[in-house]
Amino acid sequence: MNQKRSIFLLSTLAFGIAFLYIPMVLLIFYSFNKSKIVPIWGGFSTKWYVELFKSPEVWDALTLSLKIATVNACFATILGTLAGLALVRFGRFRGRTLFSGMISAPLVMPEVITGLSLLLLFIWLQSAIGWPSERGFSTITIAHITFSMAYVAVIIQSRLAGMAQDLEEAAQDLGAKPLRVLTDITLPLLAPGMLAGWLLSFTLSLDDLIIASFVTGPGATTLPILIYSRIRLGLRPDINALATIIILVVAIGVLVAGYIMLRQQKQRALDMQMTAEETP
Amino acid sequence: MAEALDYTDRPWLDPEAEPFIKVQSVSKHFGDFTAVDSVDLDIYKGELFCLLGGSGCGKSTLLRMLAGFETPSSGTILIDGQNMNDVPPYERPVNMMFQSYALFPHMTVWNNVAYGLRRDKVPKSEIQQRVDEMISMVELDQFAKRKPHQLSGGQKQRVALARALVKQPKVLLLDEPLGALDKRLREQTQYELMNIQEQLGVTFIVVTHDQEEAMTLSTRIAVMDTGRFQQIGTPTEIYEFPNSRVVANFIGNANMFEGRIIENGPDHVIVESNDPKCEFFVDHGMSIQEGTKVWVALRPEKVRISKESPANSSANTIRGMVHDIGYLGGTSTYRVQVDGDHMIEITSPNMMRPRDASPPIDWDEEVYLSWDASSSVVLTK
């Protein structure tokens, strides 16, 4: 019985992993294909990587994407944190329920709608006040901030709700004015949540194709837009090479994060053991 | 002329003493719910005052109003003569020790204790000295560089105490200070807390639901129920002279009898109870009408249990059968069935060492219960 179940479990596990990773393995495999036609194996080669690094288009798109992602993550973290704080810590205020519902709307709104409405806004603004004169970096960044900050606000909200308010009260009781409580106690304790929000915003922005393609203009091509437009002309090995590099970067990131978490866990277990031994 | 009385330990009896904290008809409503219902309270300098009550009785809300985390819906709170209603928590001369201790997890023990002094812009050298002193007082010197999660429960409790005391507040508010500790540590910490209070002379206001804790710690206790004070008094007053059934039942155990006044003399009253059938002779007069419905409370340790019939009167005696014995070593608890299925609880010290292991009074034995005329308490509500 036990044996049987474990075979069943193992096969589902194997199937699941295969389902997730075979496409990626294929992608990596074909990025080293000498032949220009993707499904035909023409021998091992790294020439697509070399070509990739030589292509200014790819570099421009990558820098633009990283710039947008960084600026977006910073603004989204600040605005989202403020929104989360307002929702959880300011008690009841007029329109709180409405605000709290509206902040999570971008999470469920179809991206096409968000993209379309933002595009409309930018066009309307252009004709009304003359700004933005052209769509590109700034419009994409603004569009990304609008939905990223909703994610950050949700993360901050849940972290604040789990954080006992008595720490903030204790600080006040010891003579800290509200602003001081925020900088001394609330923000340091929120830091992990803010970091998580920053990283999530960064990835969301780097990942976004739909909204960006709505609000971008000529001359501003983000990496996803570049990949998508090239793929439309047919599968290309240089795009495979680019995707392989992205997979590598993500994998390294996950491994590092996992290692740090493991170390923290071990440290915590050690601390617990230490206090247990000292207690009379 | 009566000679001058010494009020140092009992400032609430001194007619000339000015209360340090005055709570004047303070109420607190949360929506439709009334947490604190128009209470008045005077607390004097140097007291260790306990607010005692079950959960939801309003004791914590009152404490939070003293700390400034809640504002009274009506009424005023005066501390040292100053109206506190519009004073925010960070400007009040009080500090609070939280039930959860609320230690800042990202700061070391030393920085936790120093936090309050830093906010007050105390010079660095003085901070150093006062924090070090306070940390040695609570015997945490070797833990000063630790973070809170590296401490045991008892150590955290002491850090919280040190952090609240280092600012030398006029009043220290303690919310269930021993609630999170295990029993042995609790007893030990109780006395430490009393010593510290005596040493520093700070007024302590303690919120607790543990009556034993309140009895040992406090100079006075306020028993709270449904947002009101049922009784305020010293532990002895509250225990020996409860003013209502609520208080008598809440503090310690009491056998409660319902009855009527059948005789009201100048120096005694007699109460007759029907269930169980019994007469109580009480050795003090009362301004009460004959026939009034009253209750008699009888503490378990004030009842004698014996196999022989007591010599004198028929009042203050009842016959029964031992139903249960709880042997606790120093004392034994008997549950005696009287007049049908009414149970009376008796605690009796085991003063004699028995010759063999058989108990002097056994299960199902006929016994006589008796008590002094001064032992029972007549309650009208």
XYZ file of C-alpha atoms in Angstrom:
661
model
C 0.000 0.000 0.000
C 2.697 2.377 1.099
C 4.944 1.232 -1.719
C 2.200 1.730 -4.251
C 1.397 5.179 -3.079
C 4.999 6.255 -3.232
C 5.242 5.051 -6.840
C 2.139 7.002 -7.665
C 3.499 10.074 -5.937
C 6.861 9.759 -7.629
C 5.332 9.492 -11.069
C 3.104 12.534 -10.533
C 6.113 14.433 -9.310
C 8.147 13.384 -12.317
C 5.322 14.265 -14.667
C 4.802 17.662 -13.058
C 8.454 18.540 -13.203
C 8.705 17.376 -16.805
C 5.674 19.482 -17.686
C 7.294 22.551 -16.156
C 10.858 22.116 -17.291
C 10.900 20.322 -20.667
C 10.033 23.533 -22.541
C 12.847 25.373 -20.817
C 15.315 22.578 -21.415
C 14.351 22.588 -25.099
C 14.845 26.306 -25.226
C 18.304 26.080 -23.688
C 19.172 23.150 -25.927
C 18.234 24.953 -29.140
C 20.031 28.122 -28.105
C 23.235 26.216 -28.781
C 22.033 25.106 -32.222
C 24.295 25.978 -35.092
C 21.464 25.888 -37.599
C 19.354 28.967 -38.082
C 16.171 26.956 -38.437
C 15.127 26.155 -34.915
C 13.833 22.545 -34.982
C 16.735 21.234 -37.029
C 19.876 20.380 -35.096
C 22.949 21.568 -36.933
C 25.618 20.983 -34.327
C 26.794 22.770 -31.175
C 27.620 26.450 -31.378
C 27.679 29.578 -29.230
C 27.464 31.921 -32.166
C 23.929 33.129 -31.271
C 25.227 34.355 -27.939
C 27.977 36.265 -29.683
C 25.481 37.697 -32.118
C 23.176 38.631 -29.317
C 25.870 40.621 -27.570
C 26.728 42.370 -30.764
C 23.172 43.476 -31.414
C 22.588 47.041 -30.175
C 18.811 46.573 -30.394
C 18.850 43.916 -27.686
C 21.107 45.959 -25.438
C 18.906 49.040 -25.821
C 15.772 47.064 -25.016
C 17.411 45.450 -22.006
C 18.648 48.755 -20.577
C 15.270 50.368 -21.126
C 13.486 47.493 -19.412
C 15.868 47.540 -16.462
C 15.556 51.315 -16.123
C 11.773 51.179 -16.200
C 11.730 48.267 -13.753
C 14.026 50.036 -11.280
C 12.238 53.381 -11.310
C 8.889 51.608 -11.190
C 9.889 49.413 -8.256
C 11.097 52.387 -6.215
C 8.020 54.532 -6.765
C 5.604 51.626 -6.413
C 7.204 50.629 -3.102
C 6.925 54.142 -1.667
C 3.361 54.745 -2.845
C 2.185 51.227 -2.049
C 3.638 51.384 1.459
C 1.902 54.688 2.117
C -1.390 53.294 0.853
C -1.023 50.156 2.972
C -0.206 52.233 6.059
C -3.201 54.472 5.479
C -5.521 51.509 5.118
C -4.385 49.584 8.170
C -3.138 52.138 10.682
C -5.231 55.271 10.237
C -8.295 53.632 11.660
C -11.602 54.399 10.044
C -11.747 57.373 7.721
C -14.233 58.515 5.158
C -14.081 56.411 2.034
C -11.813 53.752 3.566
C -13.824 50.836 2.194
C -13.980 52.415 -1.225
C -10.251 53.100 -1.194
C -9.426 49.597 -0.034
C -11.582 48.098 -2.795
C -10.134 50.390 -5.408
C -6.544 49.660 -4.472
C -6.972 46.007 -5.323
C -8.899 46.667 -8.556
C -5.761 46.755 -10.752
C -4.965 43.248 -9.536
C -8.102 41.793 -11.060
C -8.590 44.163 -13.992
C -7.700 42.579 -17.367
C -4.403 44.044 -18.484
C -5.869 44.943 -21.839
C -8.350 47.238 -20.112
C -5.672 48.807 -17.924
C -3.454 49.338 -20.954
C -6.227 50.770 -23.060
C -7.466 53.161 -20.385
C -3.943 54.389 -19.651
C -3.318 54.956 -23.328
C -6.508 56.961 -23.487
C -5.406 58.991 -20.476
C -2.045 59.793 -22.027
C -3.571 60.825 -25.343
C -6.115 62.985 -23.562
C -3.408 64.565 -21.410
C -1.315 65.270 -24.482
C -4.109 67.155 -26.174
C -5.113 68.930 -22.966
C -1.768 70.027 -21.490
C 0.752 68.966 -24.097
C 2.336 66.327 -21.900
C 3.507 63.625 -22.544
C 4.777 64.912 -25.851
C 5.787 61.425 -26.867
C 5.083 58.021 -25.393
C 7.992 55.927 -24.212
C 9.999 55.578 -21.014
C 7.902 57.892 -18.861
C 4.487 56.622 -19.960
C 5.469 52.966 -19.556
C 6.930 53.686 -16.129
C 3.805 55.521 -14.986
C 1.626 52.690 -16.292
C 3.716 50.121 -14.450
C 3.640 52.098 -11.213
C -0.155 52.182 -11.268
C -0.513 48.425 -11.122
C 2.675 47.585 -9.203
C 1.767 49.825 -6.287
C -1.459 47.887 -5.870
C 0.559 44.719 -5.321
C 2.866 46.469 -2.861
C -0.117 47.897 -0.965
C -1.578 44.416 -0.582
C 1.713 42.979 0.694
C 2.192 45.855 3.154
C -1.411 45.610 4.293
C -1.099 41.944 5.160
C 2.214 42.426 6.901
C 0.917 45.342 8.947
C -2.195 43.443 9.927
C -0.016 40.633 11.238
C 2.252 43.052 13.085
C 0.990 43.735 16.569
C 0.122 47.356 17.100
C 1.486 47.274 20.619
C 5.044 47.778 19.349
C 4.009 51.146 17.965
C 2.079 51.925 21.114
C 5.096 50.988 23.212
C 7.244 53.414 21.244
C 4.679 56.184 21.720
C 4.481 55.351 25.393
C 8.255 55.789 25.643
C 7.994 59.279 24.189
C 8.201 58.847 20.418
C 6.021 61.178 18.371
C 4.019 59.546 15.556
C 6.538 60.366 12.818
C 9.331 59.009 14.970
C 7.344 55.807 15.569
C 7.044 55.415 11.819
C 10.766 55.767 11.157
C 12.012 53.923 14.249
C 9.586 51.059 14.527
C 7.059 50.654 11.724
C 9.322 51.049 8.701
C 12.192 48.864 9.972
C 9.685 46.130 10.755
C 8.066 46.589 7.366
C 11.411 46.425 5.560
C 11.136 42.744 4.563
C 7.664 43.416 3.171
C 8.900 46.477 1.336
C 11.792 44.511 -0.124
C 9.383 41.803 -1.267
C 7.170 44.493 -2.790
C 10.137 46.074 -4.542
C 11.238 42.777 -6.038
C 7.726 41.893 -7.099
C 7.245 45.299 -8.784
C 10.589 44.908 -10.484
C 9.691 41.504 -11.897
C 6.171 42.523 -12.860
C 7.552 45.451 -14.814
C 10.282 43.424 -16.468
C 7.695 40.850 -17.426
C 4.962 43.084 -18.758
C 4.199 42.965 -22.442
C 0.553 43.934 -22.800
C 0.364 47.215 -20.906
C 3.758 48.322 -22.200
C 2.774 47.720 -25.807
C -0.338 49.850 -25.314
C 1.387 52.873 -23.841
C 4.708 52.744 -25.630
C 5.540 54.812 -28.638
C 7.963 54.555 -31.510
C 11.548 54.279 -30.400
C 10.848 52.798 -26.980
C 11.068 49.026 -27.136
C 11.218 47.043 -23.921
C 12.698 43.593 -23.829
C 9.373 41.721 -23.855
C 8.164 43.846 -26.760
C 11.388 43.129 -28.644
C 11.169 39.399 -28.035
C 7.539 39.283 -29.037
C 8.019 41.270 -32.230
C 10.956 39.129 -33.282
C 9.122 35.879 -32.545
C 6.286 37.008 -34.756
C 8.663 36.769 -37.686
C 9.435 33.184 -36.758
C 11.353 31.325 -34.059
C 14.896 32.574 -33.888
C 17.888 31.044 -32.145
C 19.232 34.388 -30.907
C 16.025 34.881 -28.943
C 16.568 31.414 -27.481
C 19.996 32.522 -26.374
C 18.525 35.627 -24.754
C 15.887 33.561 -22.955
C 18.567 31.164 -21.741
C 20.478 34.038 -20.185
C 17.310 35.272 -18.454
C 16.625 31.783 -17.088
C 20.189 31.632 -15.771
C 19.873 34.993 -14.005
C 16.554 34.029 -12.408
C 17.907 30.645 -11.314
C 20.917 32.266 -9.646
C 18.614 34.743 -7.908
C 16.378 31.987 -6.553
C 19.348 29.936 -5.360
C 20.899 32.899 -3.527
C 17.586 33.796 -1.887
C 17.071 30.168 -0.849
C 20.552 29.996 0.644
C 20.033 33.197 2.655
C 16.693 31.967 3.976
C 18.185 28.629 4.970
C 20.955 30.366 6.895
C 18.493 32.605 8.712
C 16.404 29.593 9.672
C 19.455 27.806 11.042
C 20.441 30.902 13.015
C 16.969 31.150 14.513
C 16.982 27.484 15.518
C 20.373 28.027 17.124
C 19.089 31.047 19.078
C 16.098 29.095 20.334
C 18.347 26.310 21.496
C 20.637 28.771 23.232
C 17.838 30.416 25.232
C 16.360 27.031 26.081
C 19.658 25.895 27.542
C 20.153 29.033 29.613
C 16.697 29.121 31.130
C 16.903 27.709 34.638
C -7.764 64.134 71.220
C -6.944 61.055 69.217
C -3.262 60.668 68.583
C -1.968 61.355 65.084
C -2.369 58.300 62.915
C 0.376 57.114 60.645
C -0.932 56.993 57.108
C 2.314 56.290 55.252
C 1.253 52.812 54.230
C -2.418 53.628 53.895
C -2.665 57.026 52.208
C -6.266 56.390 51.152
C -7.357 56.657 54.781
C -5.718 60.043 55.275
C -8.424 62.662 54.866
C -5.842 65.270 53.895
C -3.950 63.246 51.300
C -4.364 64.431 47.746
C -4.871 61.551 45.293
C -2.154 61.319 42.671
C -4.454 59.964 40.002
C -8.074 61.002 39.869
C -10.481 59.236 37.553
C -13.705 61.233 37.504
C -16.875 59.652 36.104
C -15.024 58.238 33.126
C -16.941 56.256 30.516
C -15.779 54.618 27.329
C -18.120 53.422 24.607
C -17.190 51.418 21.543
C -20.210 51.817 19.314
C -23.106 50.409 21.335
C -20.830 48.605 23.734
C -19.981 50.294 27.031
C -16.558 49.101 28.123
C -16.187 51.445 31.090
C -19.306 52.799 32.722
C -18.886 56.071 34.597
C -16.222 55.060 37.083
C -14.576 57.124 39.815
C -11.232 56.202 41.282
C -8.557 57.819 43.434
C -5.079 56.364 43.495
C -2.407 57.711 45.831
C 1.330 58.107 45.428
C 3.338 54.957 46.006
C 0.397 52.592 45.832
C 0.461 49.239 44.122
C -3.076 49.269 42.863
C -4.700 46.296 41.139
C -7.569 46.390 38.690
C -9.021 42.914 38.960
C -11.709 41.379 36.823
C -12.557 38.771 34.239
C -11.958 39.297 30.541
C -14.113 42.014 29.009
C -14.800 43.730 32.329
C -13.207 46.973 31.124
C -10.008 46.869 33.167
C -7.702 46.958 30.167
C -9.685 49.771 28.568
C -9.320 51.813 31.741
C -5.580 51.157 31.752
C -5.302 52.154 28.107
C -7.141 55.377 28.899
C -4.597 56.099 31.630
C -1.783 55.455 29.133
C -3.469 57.634 26.532
C -4.157 55.019 23.858
C -7.897 55.505 24.265
C -9.672 58.749 24.986
C -12.568 58.685 27.441
C -16.006 59.152 25.862
C -16.829 61.308 28.866
C -15.255 62.231 32.192
C -11.729 63.316 33.037
C -8.499 61.710 34.136
C -6.134 63.791 36.265
C -2.559 62.738 36.916
C -0.662 64.827 39.432
C -3.336 67.483 39.158
C -3.049 67.785 35.383
C -5.966 67.010 33.095
C -4.815 64.225 30.756
C -7.679 64.199 28.301
C -5.845 66.038 25.526
C -2.353 64.833 26.349
C -1.019 62.283 23.822
C 0.660 59.109 25.112
C 4.142 60.377 24.299
C 3.757 63.354 26.605
C 2.259 61.613 29.632
C 4.298 61.054 32.794
C 3.341 57.380 32.743
C 4.917 54.331 31.197
C 3.335 51.030 30.422
C 4.494 47.472 30.475
C 2.594 45.551 27.839
C 1.164 42.105 28.280
C 3.038 40.948 25.189
C 6.075 42.935 26.452
C 6.177 44.630 23.011
C 9.973 44.574 22.872
C 11.322 46.045 19.646
C 12.526 42.937 17.799
C 15.103 44.777 15.704
C 16.919 46.326 18.672
C 19.196 44.808 21.288
C 18.172 44.649 24.934
C 20.343 47.666 25.654
C 18.811 49.723 22.848
C 15.319 48.691 23.877
C 15.942 50.053 27.349
C 17.672 53.171 26.037
C 14.906 53.980 23.554
C 12.793 56.093 25.891
C 15.730 58.137 27.171
C 16.919 58.834 23.627
C 13.486 60.197 22.726
C 13.755 62.538 25.694
C 17.104 63.843 24.427
C 18.900 62.841 27.609
C 22.693 63.409 27.297
C 24.585 60.373 26.015
C 26.698 59.792 29.121
C 23.623 59.872 31.326
C 21.805 57.430 29.055
C 24.767 55.079 29.283
C 24.766 55.239 33.050
C 21.024 54.950 33.618
C 20.539 52.113 31.155
C 23.450 50.174 32.624
C 22.079 50.660 36.122
C 18.598 49.566 35.128
C 19.903 46.511 33.294
C 21.893 45.445 36.337
C 18.888 45.996 38.556
C 16.951 43.423 36.560
C 20.087 41.239 36.380
C 20.434 41.147 32.636
C 24.008 42.467 32.315
C 25.282 39.571 30.259
C 22.275 39.756 27.934
C 22.533 43.453 27.067
C 23.691 42.790 23.512
C 21.080 40.145 22.752
C 18.029 40.625 20.569
C 14.627 39.906 22.133
C 14.148 36.631 20.255
C 17.291 35.322 21.944
C 15.727 35.684 25.406
C 13.499 33.439 27.485
C 10.058 34.558 28.664
C 11.259 35.642 32.103
C 14.140 37.617 30.644
C 11.827 39.380 28.199
C 9.555 40.310 31.066
C 12.485 41.896 32.902
C 13.585 43.824 29.810
C 10.057 45.171 29.437
C 10.080 46.231 33.077
C 13.494 47.881 32.776
C 12.438 49.712 29.619
C 9.337 51.089 31.291
C 11.119 52.067 34.516
C 14.249 53.674 33.093
C 12.380 56.888 32.338
C 11.480 57.159 36.013
C 7.768 57.569 35.330
C 5.468 58.853 38.033
C 3.150 55.972 37.328
C 3.876 52.559 35.878
C 0.998 50.764 34.217
C 1.320 47.000 34.025
C -0.985 44.967 31.821
C -1.068 41.357 33.070
C 2.633 41.600 33.950
C 3.005 37.952 34.906
C 0.442 36.480 32.567
C 2.901 34.932 30.121
C 5.127 33.298 32.711
C 4.867 29.785 34.096
C 3.729 29.287 37.665
C 7.085 28.965 39.422
C 8.596 31.972 37.648
C 5.433 33.905 38.387
C 5.684 33.522 42.142
C 9.329 34.534 42.107
C 8.706 37.522 39.825
C 5.784 38.667 41.940
C 8.101 39.349 44.867
C 10.728 40.928 42.637
C 8.093 43.277 41.329
C 7.043 44.226 44.851
C 10.656 44.847 45.891
C 11.305 47.056 42.885
C 8.139 49.013 43.537
C 9.103 49.552 47.153
C 12.667 50.466 46.245
C 11.693 53.071 43.620
C 8.488 54.322 45.201
C 6.778 54.497 41.817
C 3.005 54.184 41.767
C 2.075 50.896 40.106
C -1.269 50.193 38.523
C -1.604 46.539 37.646
C -4.299 44.963 35.531
C -4.844 41.292 36.182
C -7.467 38.577 36.031
C -5.560 36.443 38.542
C -6.975 37.031 42.002
C -4.061 35.380 43.755
C -1.664 37.729 41.968
C -3.800 40.716 42.953
C -3.974 39.605 46.575
C -0.203 39.185 47.005
C 0.873 42.241 45.043
C -1.414 45.049 45.879
C -2.032 47.639 48.511
C -5.581 48.002 47.216
C -7.713 46.151 44.712
C -10.590 47.365 42.592
C -12.829 44.492 41.551
C -14.315 45.299 38.179
C -17.296 43.753 36.456
C -19.197 44.897 33.349
C -17.438 48.247 33.243
C -18.044 49.204 36.877
C -16.197 48.855 40.158
C -17.909 46.334 42.406
C -15.670 47.077 45.359
C -12.450 48.913 46.094
C -10.416 47.983 49.143
C -7.371 46.297 50.626
C -6.969 42.581 49.923
C -8.191 41.816 53.438
C -11.263 44.022 53.088
C -12.150 42.488 49.772
C -11.687 38.954 50.981
C -13.140 39.191 54.483
C -15.763 41.876 53.901
C -17.020 41.514 50.356
C -19.932 43.822 49.618
C -21.713 41.651 47.097
C -22.068 38.118 45.860
C -20.102 38.987 42.720
C -17.078 40.004 44.765
C -17.385 37.128 47.237
C -17.494 34.629 44.414
C -14.787 36.264 42.350
C -12.236 36.503 45.153
C -11.569 33.076 46.582
C -14.256 30.479 47.128
C -17.399 31.021 49.154
C -20.306 28.843 50.136
C -23.372 30.914 49.372
C -26.700 30.531 51.180
C -29.907 32.317 50.324
C -32.097 33.253 53.276
C -34.211 35.789 55.150
C -33.525 37.906 58.227
C -35.700 36.415 60.958
C -34.360 38.355 63.899
C -32.656 41.733 63.969
C -31.193 42.615 67.366
C -28.953 45.571 68.238
C -25.860 43.369 68.424
C -26.819 40.434 66.262
C -28.921 39.227 63.346
C -30.224 35.757 62.626
C -30.603 34.564 59.069
C -32.672 31.539 58.237
C -31.883 29.597 55.101
C -34.302 27.027 53.710
C -32.118 25.218 51.290
C -30.242 23.774 53.076
C -32.204 24.170 56.304
C -29.871 26.135 58.537
C -29.687 29.139 60.858
C -26.916 31.708 60.875
C -26.237 33.717 64.008
C -24.216 36.765 63.024
C -22.567 38.754 65.806
C -23.145 42.289 64.551
C -26.209 44.404 64.075
C -27.403 45.550 60.662
C -29.681 48.335 59.586
C -32.017 46.035 57.771
C -35.678 45.070 57.979
C -36.734 41.703 59.292
C -37.883 39.455 56.496
C -35.492 40.939 53.943
C -33.987 38.478 51.512
C -30.204 38.216 51.998
C -27.323 35.946 51.167
C -24.776 34.526 53.558
C -21.256 33.848 52.357
C -19.126 31.425 54.265
C -15.463 30.931 53.355
C -14.354 27.263 53.193
C -11.461 27.753 55.626
C -13.702 29.326 58.298
C -15.771 26.192 58.767
C -14.705 23.575 61.310
C -15.279 19.935 60.543
C -15.524 17.331 63.290
C -16.953 13.919 63.994
C -18.355 14.964 67.397
C -21.244 17.366 67.810
C -19.936 20.810 68.893
C -20.690 21.562 72.524
C -22.900 24.626 72.568
C -25.607 25.976 70.367
C -27.726 24.707 67.521
C -27.151 27.795 65.347
C -24.061 27.917 63.121
C -23.948 24.135 62.988
C -25.056 21.737 60.313
C -24.812 18.004 59.935
C -23.745 16.289 56.769
C -21.903 13.477 55.109
C -18.456 13.628 53.542
C -18.875 13.320 49.802
C -15.397 14.075 48.572
C -11.957 14.678 50.031
C -9.176 16.452 48.236
C -5.886 15.886 50.056
C -3.455 18.686 49.232
C -0.758 17.899 51.804
C -0.846 21.041 53.908
C -4.596 21.280 53.782
C -7.499 19.077 52.810
C -10.614 20.121 50.975
C -13.838 18.403 51.932
C -17.101 18.525 50.055
C -19.847 17.763 52.512
C -23.367 16.885 51.472
C -25.959 18.514 53.732
C -29.730 18.501 53.753
C -30.444 16.741 50.495
C -27.896 17.394 47.785
C -26.550 20.760 48.878
C -22.735 20.780 48.905
C -20.591 22.773 51.297
C -16.892 23.143 50.727
C -14.497 23.173 53.647
C -10.751 23.654 53.723
C -9.052 22.423 56.802
C -5.337 22.455 57.719
C -3.791 19.084 58.413
C -2.205 20.092 61.722
C -1.681 16.640 63.191
C 0.426 14.018 61.566
C -1.760 10.918 61.539
C -0.436 7.678 63.141
C -0.973 5.776 59.935
C -1.905 6.741 56.409
C -5.658 6.507 56.951
C -7.356 9.910 57.002
C -8.865 11.199 60.278
C -12.132 11.865 58.470
C -13.131 9.422 55.770
C -15.521 9.299 52.842
C -19.207 8.855 53.672
C -18.629 9.645 57.342
C -21.166 11.665 59.335
C -19.672 15.001 60.293
C -20.676 18.228 62.021
C -19.835 21.545 60.416
C -19.658 24.618 62.621
C -18.435 28.186 62.438
C -18.057 31.277 64.584
C -20.683 33.968 64.770
C -18.142 36.386 63.235
C -17.259 34.153 60.301
C -20.245 34.482 58.040
C -20.834 37.551 55.896
C -24.353 38.798 55.222
C -24.782 40.255 51.749
C -27.747 42.214 50.506
C -26.933 42.141 46.796
